[in-house]
PDB file of C-alpha atoms in Angstrom:
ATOM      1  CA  UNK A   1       8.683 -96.472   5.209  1.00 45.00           C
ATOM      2  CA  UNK A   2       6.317 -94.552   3.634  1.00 50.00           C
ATOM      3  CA  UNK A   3       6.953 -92.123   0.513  1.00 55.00           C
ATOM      4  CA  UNK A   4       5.386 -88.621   1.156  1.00 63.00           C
ATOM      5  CA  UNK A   5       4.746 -86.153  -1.449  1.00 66.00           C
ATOM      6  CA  UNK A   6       6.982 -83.423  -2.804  1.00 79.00           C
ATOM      7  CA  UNK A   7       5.939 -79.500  -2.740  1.00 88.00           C
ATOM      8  CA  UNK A   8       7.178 -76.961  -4.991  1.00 92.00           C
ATOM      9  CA  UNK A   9       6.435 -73.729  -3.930  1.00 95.00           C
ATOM     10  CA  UNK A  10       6.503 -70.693  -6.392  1.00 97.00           C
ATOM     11  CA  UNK A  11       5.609 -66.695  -5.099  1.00 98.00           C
ATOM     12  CA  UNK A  12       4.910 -64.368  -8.218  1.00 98.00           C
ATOM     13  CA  UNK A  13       5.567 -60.650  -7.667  1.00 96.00           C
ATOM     14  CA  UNK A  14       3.765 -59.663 -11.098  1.00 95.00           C
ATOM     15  CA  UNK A  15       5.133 -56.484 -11.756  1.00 92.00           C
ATOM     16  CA  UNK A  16       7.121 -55.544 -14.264  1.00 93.00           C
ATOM     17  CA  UNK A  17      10.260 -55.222 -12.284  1.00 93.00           C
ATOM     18  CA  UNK A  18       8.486 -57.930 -10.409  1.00 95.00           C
ATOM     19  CA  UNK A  19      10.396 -61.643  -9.756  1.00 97.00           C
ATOM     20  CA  UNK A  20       9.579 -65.193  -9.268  1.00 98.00           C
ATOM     21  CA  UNK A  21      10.410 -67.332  -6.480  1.00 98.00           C
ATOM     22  CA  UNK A  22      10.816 -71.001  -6.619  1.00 96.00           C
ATOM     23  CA  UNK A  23      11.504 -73.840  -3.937  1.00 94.00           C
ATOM     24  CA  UNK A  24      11.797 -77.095  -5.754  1.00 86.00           C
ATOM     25  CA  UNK A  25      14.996 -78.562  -3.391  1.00 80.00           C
ATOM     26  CA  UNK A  26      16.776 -75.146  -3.554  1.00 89.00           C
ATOM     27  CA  UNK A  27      15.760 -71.688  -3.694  1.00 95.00           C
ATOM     28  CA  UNK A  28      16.026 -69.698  -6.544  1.00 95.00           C
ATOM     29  CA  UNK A  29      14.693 -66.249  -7.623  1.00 97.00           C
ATOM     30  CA  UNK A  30      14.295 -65.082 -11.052  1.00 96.00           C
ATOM     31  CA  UNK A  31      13.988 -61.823 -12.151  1.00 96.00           C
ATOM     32  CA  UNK A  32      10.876 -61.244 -14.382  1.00 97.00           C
ATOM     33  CA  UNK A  33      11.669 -61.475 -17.776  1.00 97.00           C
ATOM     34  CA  UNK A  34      11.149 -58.530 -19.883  1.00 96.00           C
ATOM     35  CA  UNK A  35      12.306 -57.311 -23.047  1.00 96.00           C
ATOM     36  CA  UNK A  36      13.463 -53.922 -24.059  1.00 95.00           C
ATOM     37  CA  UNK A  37      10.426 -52.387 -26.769  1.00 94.00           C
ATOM     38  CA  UNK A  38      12.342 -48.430 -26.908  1.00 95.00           C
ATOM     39  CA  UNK A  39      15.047 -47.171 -24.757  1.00 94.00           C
ATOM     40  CA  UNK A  40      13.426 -46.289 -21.860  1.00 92.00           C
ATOM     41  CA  UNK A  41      10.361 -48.922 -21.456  1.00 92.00           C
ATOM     42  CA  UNK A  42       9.864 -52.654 -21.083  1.00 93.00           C
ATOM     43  CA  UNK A  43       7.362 -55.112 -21.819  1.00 94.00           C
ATOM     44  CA  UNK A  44       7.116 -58.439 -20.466  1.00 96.00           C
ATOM     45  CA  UNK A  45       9.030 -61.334 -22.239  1.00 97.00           C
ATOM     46  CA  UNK A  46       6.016 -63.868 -22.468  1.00 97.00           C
ATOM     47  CA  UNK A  47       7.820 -67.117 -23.671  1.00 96.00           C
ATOM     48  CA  UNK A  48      10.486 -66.916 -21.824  1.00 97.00           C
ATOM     49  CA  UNK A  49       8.016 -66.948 -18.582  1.00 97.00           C
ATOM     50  CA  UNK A  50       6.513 -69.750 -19.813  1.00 96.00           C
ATOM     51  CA  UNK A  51       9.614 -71.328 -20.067  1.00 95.00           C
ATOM     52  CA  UNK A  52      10.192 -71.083 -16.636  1.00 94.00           C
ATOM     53  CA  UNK A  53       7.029 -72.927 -15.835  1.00 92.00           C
ATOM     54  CA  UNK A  54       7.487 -75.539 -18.485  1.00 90.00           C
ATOM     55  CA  UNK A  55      10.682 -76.206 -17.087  1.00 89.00           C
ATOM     56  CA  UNK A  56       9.098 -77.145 -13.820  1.00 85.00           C
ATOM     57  CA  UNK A  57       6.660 -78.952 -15.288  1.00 79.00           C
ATOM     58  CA  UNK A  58       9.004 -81.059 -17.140  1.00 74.00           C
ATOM     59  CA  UNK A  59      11.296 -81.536 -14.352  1.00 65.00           C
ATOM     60  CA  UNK A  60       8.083 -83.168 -12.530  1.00 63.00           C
ATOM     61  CA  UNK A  61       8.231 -85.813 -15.818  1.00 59.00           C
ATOM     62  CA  UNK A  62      12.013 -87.114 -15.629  1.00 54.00           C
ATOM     63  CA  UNK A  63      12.081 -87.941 -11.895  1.00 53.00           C
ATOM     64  CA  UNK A  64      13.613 -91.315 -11.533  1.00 55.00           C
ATOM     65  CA  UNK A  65      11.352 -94.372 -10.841  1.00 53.00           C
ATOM     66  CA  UNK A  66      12.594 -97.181  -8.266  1.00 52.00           C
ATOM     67  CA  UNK A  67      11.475-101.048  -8.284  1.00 46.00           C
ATOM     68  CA  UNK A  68      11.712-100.616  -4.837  1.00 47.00           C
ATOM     69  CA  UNK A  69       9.525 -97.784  -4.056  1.00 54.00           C
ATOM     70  CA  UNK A  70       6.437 -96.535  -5.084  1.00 56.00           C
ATOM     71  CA  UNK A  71       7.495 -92.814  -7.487  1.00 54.00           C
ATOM     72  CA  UNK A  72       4.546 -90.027  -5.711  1.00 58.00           C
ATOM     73  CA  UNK A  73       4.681 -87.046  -8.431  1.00 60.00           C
ATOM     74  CA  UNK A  74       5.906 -83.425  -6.876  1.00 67.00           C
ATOM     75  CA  UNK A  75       3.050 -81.250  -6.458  1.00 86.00           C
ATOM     76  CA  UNK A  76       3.074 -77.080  -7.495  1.00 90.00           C
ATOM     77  CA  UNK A  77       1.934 -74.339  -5.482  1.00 92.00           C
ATOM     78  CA  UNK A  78       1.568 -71.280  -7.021  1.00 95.00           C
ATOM     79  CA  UNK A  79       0.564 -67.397  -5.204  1.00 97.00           C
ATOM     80  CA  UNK A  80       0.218 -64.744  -7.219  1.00 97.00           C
ATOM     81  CA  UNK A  81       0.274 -61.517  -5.425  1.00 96.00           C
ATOM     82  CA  UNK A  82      -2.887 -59.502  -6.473  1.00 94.00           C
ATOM     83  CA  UNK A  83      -2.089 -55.724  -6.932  1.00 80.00           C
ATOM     84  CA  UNK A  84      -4.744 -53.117  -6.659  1.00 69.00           C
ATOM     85  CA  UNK A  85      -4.953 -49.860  -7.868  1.00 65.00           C
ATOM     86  CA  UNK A  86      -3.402 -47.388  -5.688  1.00 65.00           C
ATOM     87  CA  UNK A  87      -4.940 -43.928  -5.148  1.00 67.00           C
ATOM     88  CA  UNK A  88      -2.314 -41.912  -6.947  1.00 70.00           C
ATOM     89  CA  UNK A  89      -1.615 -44.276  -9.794  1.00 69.00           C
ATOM     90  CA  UNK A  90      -2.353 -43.385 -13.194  1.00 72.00           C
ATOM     91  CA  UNK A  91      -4.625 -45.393 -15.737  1.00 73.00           C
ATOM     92  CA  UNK A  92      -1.465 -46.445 -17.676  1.00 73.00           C
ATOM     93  CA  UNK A  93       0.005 -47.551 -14.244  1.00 71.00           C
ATOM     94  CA  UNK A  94      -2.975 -49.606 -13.550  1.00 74.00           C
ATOM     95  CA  UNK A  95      -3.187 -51.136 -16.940  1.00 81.00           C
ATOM     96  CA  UNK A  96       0.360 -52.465 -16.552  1.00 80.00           C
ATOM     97  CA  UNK A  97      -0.135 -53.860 -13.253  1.00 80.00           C
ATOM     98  CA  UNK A  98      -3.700 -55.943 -14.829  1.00 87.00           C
ATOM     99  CA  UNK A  99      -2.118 -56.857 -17.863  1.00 91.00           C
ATOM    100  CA  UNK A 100       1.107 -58.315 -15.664  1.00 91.00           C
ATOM    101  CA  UNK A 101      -1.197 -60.293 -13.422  1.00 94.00           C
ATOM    102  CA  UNK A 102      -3.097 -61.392 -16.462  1.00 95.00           C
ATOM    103  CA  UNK A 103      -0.601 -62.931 -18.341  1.00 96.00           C
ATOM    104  CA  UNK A 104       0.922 -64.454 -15.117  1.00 96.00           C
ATOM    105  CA  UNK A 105      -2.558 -65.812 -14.042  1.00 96.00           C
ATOM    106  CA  UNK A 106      -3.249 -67.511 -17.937  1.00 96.00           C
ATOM    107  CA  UNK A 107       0.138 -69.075 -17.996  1.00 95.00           C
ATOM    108  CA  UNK A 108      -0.602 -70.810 -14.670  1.00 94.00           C
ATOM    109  CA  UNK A 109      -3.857 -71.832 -15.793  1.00 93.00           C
ATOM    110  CA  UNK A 110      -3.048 -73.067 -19.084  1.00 93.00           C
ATOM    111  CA  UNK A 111      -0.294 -75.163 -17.653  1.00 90.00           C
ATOM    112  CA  UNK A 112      -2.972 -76.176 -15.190  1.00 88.00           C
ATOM    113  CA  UNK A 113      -0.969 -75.133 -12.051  1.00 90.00           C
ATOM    114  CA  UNK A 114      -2.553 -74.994  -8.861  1.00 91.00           C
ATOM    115  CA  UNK A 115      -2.683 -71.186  -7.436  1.00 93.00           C
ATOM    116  CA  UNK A 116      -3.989 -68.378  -5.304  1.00 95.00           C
ATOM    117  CA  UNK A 117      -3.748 -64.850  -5.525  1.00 96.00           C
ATOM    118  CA  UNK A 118      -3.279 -62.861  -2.549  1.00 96.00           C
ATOM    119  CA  UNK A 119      -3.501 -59.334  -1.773  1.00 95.00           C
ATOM    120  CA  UNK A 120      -0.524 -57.327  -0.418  1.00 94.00           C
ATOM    121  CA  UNK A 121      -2.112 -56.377   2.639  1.00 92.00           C
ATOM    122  CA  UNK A 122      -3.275 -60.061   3.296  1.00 95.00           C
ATOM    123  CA  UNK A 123       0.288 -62.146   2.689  1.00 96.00           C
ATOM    124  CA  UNK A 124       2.014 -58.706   4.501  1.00 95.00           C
ATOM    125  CA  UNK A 125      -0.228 -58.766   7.441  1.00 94.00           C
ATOM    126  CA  UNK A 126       1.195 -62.350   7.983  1.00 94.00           C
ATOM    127  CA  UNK A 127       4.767 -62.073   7.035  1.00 96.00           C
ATOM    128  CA  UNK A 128       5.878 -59.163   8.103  1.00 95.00           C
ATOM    129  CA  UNK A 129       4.811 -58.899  11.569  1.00 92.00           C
ATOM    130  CA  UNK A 130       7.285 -59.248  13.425  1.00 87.00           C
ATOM    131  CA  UNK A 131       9.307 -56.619  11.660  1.00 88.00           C
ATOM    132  CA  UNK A 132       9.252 -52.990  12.987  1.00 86.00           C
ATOM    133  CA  UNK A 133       9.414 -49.993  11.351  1.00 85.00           C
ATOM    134  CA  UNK A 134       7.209 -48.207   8.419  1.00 88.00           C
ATOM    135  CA  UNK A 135       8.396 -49.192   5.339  1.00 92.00           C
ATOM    136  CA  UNK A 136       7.239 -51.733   3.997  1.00 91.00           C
ATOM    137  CA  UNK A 137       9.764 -52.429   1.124  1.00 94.00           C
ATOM    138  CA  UNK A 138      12.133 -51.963   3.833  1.00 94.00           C
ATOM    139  CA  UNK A 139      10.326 -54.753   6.354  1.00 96.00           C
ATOM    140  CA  UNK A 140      10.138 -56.891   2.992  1.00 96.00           C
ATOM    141  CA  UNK A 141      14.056 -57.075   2.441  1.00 96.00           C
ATOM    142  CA  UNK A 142      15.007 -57.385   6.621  1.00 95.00           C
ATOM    143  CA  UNK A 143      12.106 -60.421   6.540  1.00 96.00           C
ATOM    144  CA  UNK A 144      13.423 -61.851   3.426  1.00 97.00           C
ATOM    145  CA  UNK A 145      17.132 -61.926   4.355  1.00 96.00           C
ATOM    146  CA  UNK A 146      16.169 -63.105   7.975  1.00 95.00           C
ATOM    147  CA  UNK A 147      13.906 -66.192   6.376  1.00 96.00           C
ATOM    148  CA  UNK A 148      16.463 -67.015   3.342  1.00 97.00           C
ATOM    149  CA  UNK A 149      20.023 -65.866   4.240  1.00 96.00           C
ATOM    150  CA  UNK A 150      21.203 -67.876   1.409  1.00 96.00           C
ATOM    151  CA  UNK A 151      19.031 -66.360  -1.013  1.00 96.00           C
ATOM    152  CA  UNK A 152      20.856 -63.168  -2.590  1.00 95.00           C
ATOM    153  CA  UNK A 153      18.375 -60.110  -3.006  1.00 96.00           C
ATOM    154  CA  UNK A 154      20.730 -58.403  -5.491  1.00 95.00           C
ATOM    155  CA  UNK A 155      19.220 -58.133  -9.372  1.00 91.00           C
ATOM    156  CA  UNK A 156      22.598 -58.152 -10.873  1.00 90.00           C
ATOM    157  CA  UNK A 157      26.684 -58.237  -9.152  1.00 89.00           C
ATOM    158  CA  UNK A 158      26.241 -54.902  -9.770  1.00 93.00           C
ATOM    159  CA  UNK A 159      23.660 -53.986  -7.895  1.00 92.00           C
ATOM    160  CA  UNK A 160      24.408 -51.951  -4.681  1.00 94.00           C
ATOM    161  CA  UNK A 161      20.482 -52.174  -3.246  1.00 95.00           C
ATOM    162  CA  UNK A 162      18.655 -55.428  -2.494  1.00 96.00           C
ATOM    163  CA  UNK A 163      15.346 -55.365  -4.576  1.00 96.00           C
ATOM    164  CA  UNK A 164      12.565 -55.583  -2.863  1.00 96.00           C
ATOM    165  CA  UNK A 165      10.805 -57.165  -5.540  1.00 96.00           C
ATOM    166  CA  UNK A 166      13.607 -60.224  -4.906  1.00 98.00           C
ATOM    167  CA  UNK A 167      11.771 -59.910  -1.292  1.00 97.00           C
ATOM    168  CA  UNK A 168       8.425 -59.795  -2.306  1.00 97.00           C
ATOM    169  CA  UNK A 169       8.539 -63.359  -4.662  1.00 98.00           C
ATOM    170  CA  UNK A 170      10.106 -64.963  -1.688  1.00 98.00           C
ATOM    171  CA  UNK A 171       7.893 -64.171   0.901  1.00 98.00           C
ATOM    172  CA  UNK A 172       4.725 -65.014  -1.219  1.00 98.00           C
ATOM    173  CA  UNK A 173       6.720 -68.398  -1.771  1.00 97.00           C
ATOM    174  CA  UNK A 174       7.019 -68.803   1.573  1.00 97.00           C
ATOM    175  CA  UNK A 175       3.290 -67.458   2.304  1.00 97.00           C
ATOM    176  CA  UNK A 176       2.217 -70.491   0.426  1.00 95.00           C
ATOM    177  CA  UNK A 177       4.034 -72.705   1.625  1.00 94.00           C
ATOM    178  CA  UNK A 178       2.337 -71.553   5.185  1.00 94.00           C
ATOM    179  CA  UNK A 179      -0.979 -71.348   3.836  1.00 91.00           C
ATOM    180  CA  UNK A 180      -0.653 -74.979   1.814  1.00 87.00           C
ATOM    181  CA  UNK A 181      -0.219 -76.858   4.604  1.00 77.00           C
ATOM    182  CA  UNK A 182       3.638 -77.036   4.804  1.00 67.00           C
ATOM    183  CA  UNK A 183       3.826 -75.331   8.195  1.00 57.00           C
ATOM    184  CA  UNK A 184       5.636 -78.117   9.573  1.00 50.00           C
ATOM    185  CA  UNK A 185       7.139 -79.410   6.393  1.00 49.00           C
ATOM    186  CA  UNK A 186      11.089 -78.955   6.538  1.00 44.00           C
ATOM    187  CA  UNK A 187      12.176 -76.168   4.247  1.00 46.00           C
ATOM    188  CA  UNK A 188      15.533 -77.784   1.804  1.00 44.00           C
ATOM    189  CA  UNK A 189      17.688 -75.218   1.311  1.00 41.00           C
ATOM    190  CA  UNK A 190      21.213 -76.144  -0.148  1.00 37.00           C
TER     191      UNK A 190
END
C-alpha cells in the first residue's frame, strides 16, 4: 500500500477579465480579481490574488497526519498562459496584458510555486483539436464544457454567455496537468 503524491493543478488566464482555474479535489474557477479605479476601468486586485494562492499554500500545511501512514505533501502546478502582442493592439493594450502576466508570474514566484508559461497557440494547438470550426473562443467554451461538464462557465447567475476566459483557465489547468505527467492520473471531480 503505497501513498502516492497529490497534484494540484492551477491554469492562469492573465487578463484582466482573465480567471483562474484550480483542481485541488474539486474544480473551481475564479474570476480574476479586480477592483473598480473610475467607472468605466479596472485594475487588478493584487492581495486578494495572493490570497488565493496563500490559501492553497496553507491548505498544503493543515493536511491531517496518520500513525499509520506515511503524510506525502500535495504538490502545485502552475501554467500561466503567455500573451503576445497582437498586430492591431494598441501600446496601452499591450502594457495591460505585460503588467497582468507580471504580477501573476511574481506572485507565483515569491510563493515559490512551480510553473510554466505557455503560449496560446502552443496549449490551443493541443487542446482544441478535436474541435471544429474557426473561432477559437468559441472551440474554447465547446472543449471546456465537453472536458468539465460540472464546471459552470457563467461569470455571474446573471450571465446569459459562457466566458471564454472561464474556458481558457480550465483548459490551461488541464494542459498542465497533461504536460506534468498526470496523463494517466484520475481527474477528482465532485
Amino acid at each position: 500500500m503505497g501513498n502516492t503524491r497529490k497534484m494540484i493543478y492551477i491554469g492562469i488566464d492573465p487578463g484582466i477579465t482573465g480567471a483562474i482555474a484550480i483542481n485541488d479535489d474539486k474544480i473551481e474557477v475564479h474570476p480574476m480579481p479586480t477592483i473598480a479605479i473610475s467607472k468605466t476601468k479596472r485594475d487588478y486586485n493584487i492581495h486578494k490574488i495572493v490570497k488565493i494562492f496563500i490559501d492553497i499554500k496553507k491548505d498544503l500545511l493543515i493536511y491531517p497526519l496518520s500513525t499509520f501512514s506515511t503524510f506525502i505533501p500535495p504538490k502545485i502546478f502552475v501554467v500561466i498562459e503567455e500573451g503576445g502582442v497582437m498586430p492591431k493592439e494598441g501600446r496601452v493594450s499591450s502594457y495591460k496584458t505585460g503588467r497582468g502576466l507580471g504580477i501573476i508570474e511574481g506572485i507565483v514566484s515569491a510563493l515559490q510555486l512551480p510553473f510554466v508559461k505557455v503560449k496560446p497557440c502552443t496549449w490551443k494547438r493541443e487542446m482544441l483539436k478535436d474541435c471544429a470550426g474557426d473561432d477559437p473562443k468559441g472551440k474554447a467554451i465547446l472543449q471546456a464544457e465537453r472536458l468539465f461538464p460540472e464546471v459552470s462557465l457563467y461569470r455571474t447567475d446573471k450571465c446569459k454567455k459562457p466566458d471564454h476566459n472561464y474556458a481558457d483557465a480550465l483548459l490551461l489547468m488541464e494542459y498542465g496537468r497533461r504536460i506534468s505527467g498526470g496523463e494517466n492520473e484520475k481527474n477528482k471531480r465532485k
